[in-house]
mmCIF file of C-alpha atoms and ligand atoms in Angstrom:
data_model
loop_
_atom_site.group_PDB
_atom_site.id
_atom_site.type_symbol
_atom_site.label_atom_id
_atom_site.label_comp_id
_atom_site.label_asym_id
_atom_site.label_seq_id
_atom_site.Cartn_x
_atom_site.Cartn_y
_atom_site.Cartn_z
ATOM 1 C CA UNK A 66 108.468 106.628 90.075
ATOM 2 C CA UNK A 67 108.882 104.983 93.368
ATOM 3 C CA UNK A 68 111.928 105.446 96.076
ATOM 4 C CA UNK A 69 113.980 102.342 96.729
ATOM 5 C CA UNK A 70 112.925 101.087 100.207
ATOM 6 C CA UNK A 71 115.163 102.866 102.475
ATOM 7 C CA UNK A 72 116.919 101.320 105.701
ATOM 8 C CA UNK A 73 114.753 102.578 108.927
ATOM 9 C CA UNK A 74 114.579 101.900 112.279
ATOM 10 C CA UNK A 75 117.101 100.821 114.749
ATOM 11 C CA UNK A 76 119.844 97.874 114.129
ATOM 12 C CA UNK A 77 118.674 94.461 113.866
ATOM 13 C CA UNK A 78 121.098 93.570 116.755
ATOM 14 C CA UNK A 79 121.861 96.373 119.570
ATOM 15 C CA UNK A 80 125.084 96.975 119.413
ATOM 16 C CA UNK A 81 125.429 97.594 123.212
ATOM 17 C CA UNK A 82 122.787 95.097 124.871
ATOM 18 C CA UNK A 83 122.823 92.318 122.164
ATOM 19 C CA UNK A 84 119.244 92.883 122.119
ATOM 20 C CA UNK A 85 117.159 91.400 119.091
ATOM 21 C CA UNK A 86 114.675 93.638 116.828
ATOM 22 C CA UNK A 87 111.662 91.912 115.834
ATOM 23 C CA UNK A 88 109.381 92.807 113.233
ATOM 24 C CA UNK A 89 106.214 94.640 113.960
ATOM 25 C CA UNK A 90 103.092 94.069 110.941
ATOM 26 C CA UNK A 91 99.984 95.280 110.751
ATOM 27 C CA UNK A 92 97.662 93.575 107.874
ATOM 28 C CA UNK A 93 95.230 96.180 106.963
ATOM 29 C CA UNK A 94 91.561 94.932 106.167
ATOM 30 C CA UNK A 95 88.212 96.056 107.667
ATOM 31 C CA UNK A 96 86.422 93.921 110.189
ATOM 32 C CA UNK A 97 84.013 92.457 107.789
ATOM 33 C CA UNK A 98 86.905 90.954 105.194
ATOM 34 C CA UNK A 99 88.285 88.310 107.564
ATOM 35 C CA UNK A 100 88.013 84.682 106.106
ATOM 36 C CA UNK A 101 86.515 83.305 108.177
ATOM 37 C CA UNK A 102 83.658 85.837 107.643
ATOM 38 C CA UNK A 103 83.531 85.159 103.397
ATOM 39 C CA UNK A 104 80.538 83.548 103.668
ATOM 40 C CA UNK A 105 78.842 86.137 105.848
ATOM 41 C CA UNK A 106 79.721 89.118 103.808
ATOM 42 C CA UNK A 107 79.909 88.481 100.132
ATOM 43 C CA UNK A 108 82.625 90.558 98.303
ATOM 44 C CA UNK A 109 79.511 92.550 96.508
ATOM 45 C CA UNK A 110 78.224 93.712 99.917
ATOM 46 C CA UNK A 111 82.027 95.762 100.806
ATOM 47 C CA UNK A 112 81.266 99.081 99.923
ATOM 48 C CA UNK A 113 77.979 99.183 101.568
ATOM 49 C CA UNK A 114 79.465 98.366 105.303
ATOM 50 C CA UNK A 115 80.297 100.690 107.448
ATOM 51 C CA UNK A 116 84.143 100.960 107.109
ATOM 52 C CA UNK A 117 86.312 101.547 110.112
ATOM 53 C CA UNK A 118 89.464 100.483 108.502
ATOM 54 C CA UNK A 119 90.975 104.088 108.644
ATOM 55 C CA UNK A 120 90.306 105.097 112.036
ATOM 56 C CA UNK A 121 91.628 101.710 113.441
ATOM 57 C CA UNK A 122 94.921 101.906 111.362
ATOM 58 C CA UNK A 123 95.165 105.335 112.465
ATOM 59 C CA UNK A 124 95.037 104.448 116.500
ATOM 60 C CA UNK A 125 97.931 101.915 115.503
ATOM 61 C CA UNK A 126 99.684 104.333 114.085
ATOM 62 C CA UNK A 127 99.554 107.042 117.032
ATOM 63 C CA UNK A 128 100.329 103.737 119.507
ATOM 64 C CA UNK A 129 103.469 103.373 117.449
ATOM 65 C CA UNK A 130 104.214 107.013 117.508
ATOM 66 C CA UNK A 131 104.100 106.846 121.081
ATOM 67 C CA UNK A 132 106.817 103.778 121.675
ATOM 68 C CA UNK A 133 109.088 105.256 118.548
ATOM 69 C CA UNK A 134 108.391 102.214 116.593
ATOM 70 C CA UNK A 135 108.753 101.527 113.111
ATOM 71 C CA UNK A 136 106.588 99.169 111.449
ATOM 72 C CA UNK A 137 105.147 97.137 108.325
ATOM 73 C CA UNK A 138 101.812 97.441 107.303
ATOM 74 C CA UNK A 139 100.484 94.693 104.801
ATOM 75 C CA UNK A 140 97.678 96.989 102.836
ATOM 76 C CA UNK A 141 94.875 95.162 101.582
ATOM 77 C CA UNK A 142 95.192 97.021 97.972
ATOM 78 C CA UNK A 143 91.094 96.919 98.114
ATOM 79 C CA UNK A 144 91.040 99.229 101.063
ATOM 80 C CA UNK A 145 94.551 101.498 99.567
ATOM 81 C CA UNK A 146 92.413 102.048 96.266
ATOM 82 C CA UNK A 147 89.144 103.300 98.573
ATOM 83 C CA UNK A 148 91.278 105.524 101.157
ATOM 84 C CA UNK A 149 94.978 106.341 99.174
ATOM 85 C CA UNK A 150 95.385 109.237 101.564
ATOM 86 C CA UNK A 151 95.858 106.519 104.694
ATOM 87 C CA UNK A 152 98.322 105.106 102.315
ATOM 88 C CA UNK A 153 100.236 108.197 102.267
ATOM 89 C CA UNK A 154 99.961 108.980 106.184
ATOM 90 C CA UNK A 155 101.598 105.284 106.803
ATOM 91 C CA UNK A 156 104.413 106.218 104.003
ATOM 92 C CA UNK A 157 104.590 109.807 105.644
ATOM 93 C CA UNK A 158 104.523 108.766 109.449
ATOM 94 C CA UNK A 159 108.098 106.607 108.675
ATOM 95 C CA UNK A 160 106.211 102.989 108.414
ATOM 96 C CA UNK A 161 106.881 100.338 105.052
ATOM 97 C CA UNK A 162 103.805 100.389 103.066
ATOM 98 C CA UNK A 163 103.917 96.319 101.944
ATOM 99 C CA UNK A 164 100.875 94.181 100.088
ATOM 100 C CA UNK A 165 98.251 92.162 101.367
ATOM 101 C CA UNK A 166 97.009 91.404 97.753
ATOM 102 C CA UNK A 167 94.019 93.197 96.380
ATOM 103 C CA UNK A 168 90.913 91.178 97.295
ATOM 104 C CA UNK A 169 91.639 88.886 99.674
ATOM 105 C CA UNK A 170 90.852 85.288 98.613
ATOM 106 C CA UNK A 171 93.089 82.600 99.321
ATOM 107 C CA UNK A 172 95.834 81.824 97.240
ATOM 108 C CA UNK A 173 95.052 77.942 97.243
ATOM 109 C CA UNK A 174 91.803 78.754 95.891
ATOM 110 C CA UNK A 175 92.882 81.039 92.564
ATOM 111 C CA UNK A 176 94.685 80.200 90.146
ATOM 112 C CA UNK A 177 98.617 81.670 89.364
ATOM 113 C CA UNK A 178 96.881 83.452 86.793
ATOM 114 C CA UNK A 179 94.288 84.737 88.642
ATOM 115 C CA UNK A 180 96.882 85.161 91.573
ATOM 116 C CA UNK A 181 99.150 86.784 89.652
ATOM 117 C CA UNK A 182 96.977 89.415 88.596
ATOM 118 C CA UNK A 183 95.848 90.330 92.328
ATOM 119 C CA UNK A 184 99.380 90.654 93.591
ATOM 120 C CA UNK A 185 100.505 92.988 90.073
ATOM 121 C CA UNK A 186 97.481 94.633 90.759
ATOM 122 C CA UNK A 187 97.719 95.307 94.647
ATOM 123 C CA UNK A 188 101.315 96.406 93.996
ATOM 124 C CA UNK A 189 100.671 99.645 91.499
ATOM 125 C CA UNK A 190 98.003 100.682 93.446
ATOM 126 C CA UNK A 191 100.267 101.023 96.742
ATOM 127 C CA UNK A 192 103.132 101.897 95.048
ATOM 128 C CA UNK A 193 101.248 104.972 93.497
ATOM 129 C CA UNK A 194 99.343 105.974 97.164
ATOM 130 C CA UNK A 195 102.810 105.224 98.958
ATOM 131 C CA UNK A 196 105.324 106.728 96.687
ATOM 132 C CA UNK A 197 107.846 103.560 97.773
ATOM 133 C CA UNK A 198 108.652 100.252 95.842
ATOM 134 C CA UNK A 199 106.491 97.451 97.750
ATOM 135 C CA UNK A 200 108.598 94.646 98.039
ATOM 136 C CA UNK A 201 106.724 92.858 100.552
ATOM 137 C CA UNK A 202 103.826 90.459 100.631
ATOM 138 C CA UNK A 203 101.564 88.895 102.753
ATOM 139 C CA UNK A 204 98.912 86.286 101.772
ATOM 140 C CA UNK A 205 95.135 86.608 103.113
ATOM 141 C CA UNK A 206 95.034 84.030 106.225
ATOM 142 C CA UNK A 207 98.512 82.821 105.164
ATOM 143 C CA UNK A 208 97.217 80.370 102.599
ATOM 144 C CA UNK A 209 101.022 80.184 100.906
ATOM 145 C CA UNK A 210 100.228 76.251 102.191
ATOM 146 C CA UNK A 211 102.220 73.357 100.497
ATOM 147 C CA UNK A 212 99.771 73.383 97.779
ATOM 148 C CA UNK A 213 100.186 76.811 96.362
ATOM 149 C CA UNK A 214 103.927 76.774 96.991
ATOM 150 C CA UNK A 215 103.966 77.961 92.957
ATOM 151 C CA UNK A 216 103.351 81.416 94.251
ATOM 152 C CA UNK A 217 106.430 82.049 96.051
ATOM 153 C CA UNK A 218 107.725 81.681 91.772
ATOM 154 C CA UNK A 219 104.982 84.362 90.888
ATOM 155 C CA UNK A 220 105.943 87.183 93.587
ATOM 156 C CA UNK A 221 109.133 87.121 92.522
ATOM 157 C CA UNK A 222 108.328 87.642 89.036
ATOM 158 C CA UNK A 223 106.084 90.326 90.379
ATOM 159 C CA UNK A 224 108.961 91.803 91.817
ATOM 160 C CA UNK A 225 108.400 91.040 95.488
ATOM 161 C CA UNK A 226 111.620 90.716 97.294
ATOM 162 C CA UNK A 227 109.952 89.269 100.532
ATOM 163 C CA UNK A 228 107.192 87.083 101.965
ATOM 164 C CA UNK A 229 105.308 86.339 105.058
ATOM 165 C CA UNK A 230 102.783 83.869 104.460
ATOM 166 C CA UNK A 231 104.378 80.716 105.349
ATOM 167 C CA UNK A 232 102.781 79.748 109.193
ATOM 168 C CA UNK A 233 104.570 76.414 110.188
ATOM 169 C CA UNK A 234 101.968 75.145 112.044
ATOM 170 C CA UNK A 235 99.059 73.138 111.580
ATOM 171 C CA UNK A 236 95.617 74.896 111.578
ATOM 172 C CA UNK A 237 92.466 74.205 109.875
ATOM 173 C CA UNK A 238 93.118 76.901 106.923
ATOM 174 C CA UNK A 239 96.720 77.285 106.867
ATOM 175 C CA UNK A 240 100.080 76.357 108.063
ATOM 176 C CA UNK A 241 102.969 74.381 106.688
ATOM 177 C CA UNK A 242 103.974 72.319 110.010
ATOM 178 C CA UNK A 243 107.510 71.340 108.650
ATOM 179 C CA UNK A 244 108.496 74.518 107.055
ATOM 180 C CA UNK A 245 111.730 76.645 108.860
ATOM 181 C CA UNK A 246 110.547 78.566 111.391
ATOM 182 C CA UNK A 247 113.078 81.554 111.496
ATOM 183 C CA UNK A 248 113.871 83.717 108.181
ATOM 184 C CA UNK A 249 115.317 82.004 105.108
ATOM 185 C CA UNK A 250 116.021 82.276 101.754
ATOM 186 C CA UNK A 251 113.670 79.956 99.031
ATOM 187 C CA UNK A 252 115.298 79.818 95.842
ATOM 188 C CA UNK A 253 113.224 79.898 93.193
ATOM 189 C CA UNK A 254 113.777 80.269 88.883
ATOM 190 C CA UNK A 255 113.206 83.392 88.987
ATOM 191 C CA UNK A 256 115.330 84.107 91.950
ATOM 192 C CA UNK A 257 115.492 84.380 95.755
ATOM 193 C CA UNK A 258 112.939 85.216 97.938
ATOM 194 C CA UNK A 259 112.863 85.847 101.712
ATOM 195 C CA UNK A 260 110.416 83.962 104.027
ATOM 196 C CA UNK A 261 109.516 85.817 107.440
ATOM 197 C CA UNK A 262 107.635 82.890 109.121
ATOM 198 C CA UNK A 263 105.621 84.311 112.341
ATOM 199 C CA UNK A 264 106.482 83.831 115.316
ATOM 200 C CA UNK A 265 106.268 80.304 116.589
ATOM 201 C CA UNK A 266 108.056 78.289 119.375
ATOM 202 C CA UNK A 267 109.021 74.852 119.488
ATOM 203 C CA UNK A 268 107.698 72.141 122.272
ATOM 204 C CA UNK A 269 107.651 68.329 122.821
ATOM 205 C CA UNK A 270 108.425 68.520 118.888
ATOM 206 C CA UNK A 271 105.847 70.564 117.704
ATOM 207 C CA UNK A 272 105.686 74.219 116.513
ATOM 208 C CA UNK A 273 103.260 76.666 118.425
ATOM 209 C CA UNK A 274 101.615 79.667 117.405
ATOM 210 C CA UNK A 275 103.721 83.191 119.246
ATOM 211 C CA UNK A 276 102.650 85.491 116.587
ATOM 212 C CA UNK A 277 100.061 87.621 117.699
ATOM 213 C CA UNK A 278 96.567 87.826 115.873
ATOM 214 C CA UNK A 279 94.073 86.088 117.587
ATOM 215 C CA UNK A 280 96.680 83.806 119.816
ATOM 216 C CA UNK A 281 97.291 87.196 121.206
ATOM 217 C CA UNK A 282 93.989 87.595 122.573
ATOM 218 C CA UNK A 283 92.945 84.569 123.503
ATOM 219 C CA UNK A 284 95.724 83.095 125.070
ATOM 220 C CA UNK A 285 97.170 85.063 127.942
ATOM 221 C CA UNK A 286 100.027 87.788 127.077
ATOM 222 C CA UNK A 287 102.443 86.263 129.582
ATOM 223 C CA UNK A 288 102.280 83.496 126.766
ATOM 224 C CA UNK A 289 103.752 85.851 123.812
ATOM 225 C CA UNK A 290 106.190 87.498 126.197
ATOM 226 C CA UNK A 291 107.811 83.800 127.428
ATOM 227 C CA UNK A 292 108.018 83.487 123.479
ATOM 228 C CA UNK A 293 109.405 86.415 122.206
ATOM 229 C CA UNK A 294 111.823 86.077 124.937
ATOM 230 C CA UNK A 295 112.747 82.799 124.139
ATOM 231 C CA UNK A 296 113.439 83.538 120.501
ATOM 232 C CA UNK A 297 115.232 86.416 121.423
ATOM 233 C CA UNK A 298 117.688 85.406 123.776
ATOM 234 C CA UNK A 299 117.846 82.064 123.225
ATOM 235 C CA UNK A 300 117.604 81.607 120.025
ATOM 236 C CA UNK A 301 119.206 84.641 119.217
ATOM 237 C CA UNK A 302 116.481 85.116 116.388
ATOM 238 C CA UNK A 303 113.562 87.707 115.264
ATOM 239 C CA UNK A 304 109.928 87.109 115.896
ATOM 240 C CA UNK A 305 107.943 88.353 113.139
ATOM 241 C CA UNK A 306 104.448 89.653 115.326
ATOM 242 C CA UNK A 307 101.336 90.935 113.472
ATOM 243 C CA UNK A 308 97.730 92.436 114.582
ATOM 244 C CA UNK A 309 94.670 93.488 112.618
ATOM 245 C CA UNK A 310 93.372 97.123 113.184
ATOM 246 C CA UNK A 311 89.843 95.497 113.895
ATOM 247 C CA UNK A 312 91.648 94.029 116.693
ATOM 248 C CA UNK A 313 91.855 97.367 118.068
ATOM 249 C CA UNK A 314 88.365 98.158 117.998
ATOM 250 C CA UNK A 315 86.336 96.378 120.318
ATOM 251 C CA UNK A 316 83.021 98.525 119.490
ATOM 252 C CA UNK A 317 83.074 97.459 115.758
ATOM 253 C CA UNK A 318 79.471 96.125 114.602
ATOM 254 C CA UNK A 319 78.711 91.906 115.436
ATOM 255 C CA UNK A 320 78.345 90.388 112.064
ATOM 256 C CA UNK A 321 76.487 86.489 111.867
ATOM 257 C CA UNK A 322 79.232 84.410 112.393
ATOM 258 C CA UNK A 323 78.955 81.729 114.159
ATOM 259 C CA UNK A 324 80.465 79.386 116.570
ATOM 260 C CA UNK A 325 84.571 79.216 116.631
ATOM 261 C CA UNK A 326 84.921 81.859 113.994
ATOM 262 C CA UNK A 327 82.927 84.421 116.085
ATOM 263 C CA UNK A 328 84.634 83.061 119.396
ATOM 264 C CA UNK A 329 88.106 83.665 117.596
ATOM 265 C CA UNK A 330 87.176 86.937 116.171
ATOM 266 C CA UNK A 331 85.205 88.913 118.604
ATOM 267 C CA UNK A 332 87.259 87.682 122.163
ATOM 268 C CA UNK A 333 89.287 89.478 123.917
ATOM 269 C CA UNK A 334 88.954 92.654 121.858
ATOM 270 C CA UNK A 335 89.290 95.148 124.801
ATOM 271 C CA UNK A 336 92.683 93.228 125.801
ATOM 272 C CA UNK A 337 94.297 93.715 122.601
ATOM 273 C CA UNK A 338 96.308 97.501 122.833
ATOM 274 C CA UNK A 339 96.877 97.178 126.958
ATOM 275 C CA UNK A 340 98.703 93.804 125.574
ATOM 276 C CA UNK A 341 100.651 95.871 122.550
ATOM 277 C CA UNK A 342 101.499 98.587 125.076
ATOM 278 C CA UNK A 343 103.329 95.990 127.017
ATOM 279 C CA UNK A 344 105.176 94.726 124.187
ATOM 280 C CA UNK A 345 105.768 97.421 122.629
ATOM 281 C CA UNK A 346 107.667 98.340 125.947
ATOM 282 C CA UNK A 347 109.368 95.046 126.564
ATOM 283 C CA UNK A 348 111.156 94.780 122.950
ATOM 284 C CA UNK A 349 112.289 96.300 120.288
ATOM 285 C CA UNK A 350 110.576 96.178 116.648
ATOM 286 C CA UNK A 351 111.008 97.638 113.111
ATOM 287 C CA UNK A 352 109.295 96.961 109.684
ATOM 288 C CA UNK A 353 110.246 93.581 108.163
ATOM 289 C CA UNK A 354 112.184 94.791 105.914
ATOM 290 C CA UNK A 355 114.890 95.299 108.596
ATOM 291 C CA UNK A 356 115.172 91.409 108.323
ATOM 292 C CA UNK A 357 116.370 91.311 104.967
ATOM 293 C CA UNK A 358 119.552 91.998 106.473
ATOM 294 C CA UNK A 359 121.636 89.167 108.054
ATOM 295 C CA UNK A 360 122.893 90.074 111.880
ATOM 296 C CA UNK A 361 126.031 89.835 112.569
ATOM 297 C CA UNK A 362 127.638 90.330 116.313
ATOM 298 C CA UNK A 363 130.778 91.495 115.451
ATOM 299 C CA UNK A 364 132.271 94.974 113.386
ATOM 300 C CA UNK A 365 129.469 97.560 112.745
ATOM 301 C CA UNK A 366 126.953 95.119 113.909
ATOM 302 C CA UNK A 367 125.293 94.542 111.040
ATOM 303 C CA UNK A 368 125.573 93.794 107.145
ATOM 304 C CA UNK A 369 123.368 94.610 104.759
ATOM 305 C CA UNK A 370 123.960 91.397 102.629
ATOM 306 C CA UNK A 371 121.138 89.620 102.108
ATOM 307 C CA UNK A 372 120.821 86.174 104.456
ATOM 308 C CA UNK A 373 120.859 83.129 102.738
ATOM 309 C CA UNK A 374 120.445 80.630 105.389
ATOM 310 C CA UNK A 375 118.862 77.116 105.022
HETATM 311 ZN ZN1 ZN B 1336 93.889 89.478 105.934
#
């Protein structure tokens, strides 16, 4: 049995200051099951690294304990299966447990079948560590791209009520550059689903990267702040934000990567919780989930209809 996912957090929309809550994620891998690292460490060699993962998740968690925030954790179901009792802490410390699949490969490189299986799969085993229905998902490196659009139709089957994989930008793995960038509603036959792009902002007609990850690191935090500002009192919408525990942990052990992949992975790792502990202090977050509801700025402030905008 799992418990209906339960409102928490704060308002989407302060009643008093009009002030916006974002959404703050956390996908949670190990340093060594990046992408960009697949051909570095095959699948076969997981077990036998040195895993981190827990320790890492748990220094997010005690960061968000300290600014009373909320959040959504995308579990890789690989890493829930190996440690269920981190699971439970993230269930038991008041966060959304939500799926990151189980083994990370990109969902334009399986087939629905084979994608299908990984997200069923991901979702018992962090339903039965969590004790809540998982109704969101996250694809590894956002590879939801407009070639594997076919499995926004299989997470809803799956009974996933919400996604975050779409990144409308252009990058060399992922990105859909002309997709909406705020939350909205895909229809598809077997029903609605919510898209929670990240965070980008809009200049000279093209979308930029806000979102955290690496842009966090290696571009400087003033540039995040200007963002999150902008969609927040300007365009009077969310940002959806993530980080990686590895990003936490700059002592973690070098792996062979080379050139932009290393450069991307292994910068800036010192800078990334001084950065979150302004952030975390300049706005206010809660777990995605608070953005299935559509803000309103008048009456109670809020209405737990689901959106269904563009
Ligand atoms: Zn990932």
């Amino acid at each position: 049995m799992t418990r209906p996912v339960p409102p928490r957090g704060a308002p989407l929309t302060d009643a008093r200051s009009g002030a916006i809550t974002n959404a703050m994620t956390v996908d949670v891998e190990d340093y060594f099951q990046v992408s960009a690292f697949d051909d570095v460490v095959s699948r076969s060699e997981w077990d036998r690294m040195e895993s981190r993962v827990e320790r890492n998740t748990r220094r997010l968690l005690d960061l968000f304990d300290e600014f009373g925030v909320k959040a959504t954790f995308f579990v890789l179901a690989w890493v829930g299966e190996r440690h269920p009792a981190l699971v439970g802490e993230i269930d038991r410390r008041g966060h959304e447990v939500a799926s990151h699949g189980y083994g990370h490969r990109l969902v334009y490189e399986q087939t629905p079948e084979a994608f299908r299986d990984d997200v069923r799969r991901a979702r018992c085993i962090l339903q039965d560590a969590s004790g809540q229905a998982v109704v969101g998902y996250r694809a590894p490196s956002y590879s939801i791209t407009a070639r594997s659009l076919w499995a926004l139709d299989v997470l809803v089957e799956e009974g996933y009520e919400y996604d975050s994989s779409m990144f409308p930008i252009r990058h060399d793995r992922y990105g859909v550059p002309d997709a909406p960038r705020h939350r909205h509603v895909r229809h598809t036959p077997a029903g609605p689903l919510v898209e929670l792009p990240p965070a980008t902002v809009r200049t000279f007609g093209i979308n930029l990267p806000a979102a955290g990850g690496g842009y966090f690191r290696l571009l400087p935090y003033g540039w995040t702040h200007r963002a999150l500002t902008r969609l927040n009192d300007h365009e009077r919408q969310p940002a959806v934000f993530y980080v990686h525990p590895w990003e936490v942990d700059p002592d973690q052990p070098r792996l062979a990567a080379r050139g932009f992949s290393r450069f991307r992975h292994y910068r800036n790792l010192h800078l990334t919780e001084p950065r979150l502990r302004s952030l975390l202090g300049s706005f206010r977050f809660a777990p995605a989930q608070r953005l299935l509801r559509r803000s309103t700025t008048t009456g109670s402030g809020e209405s737990a209809v689901p959106l269904f905008i563009g």
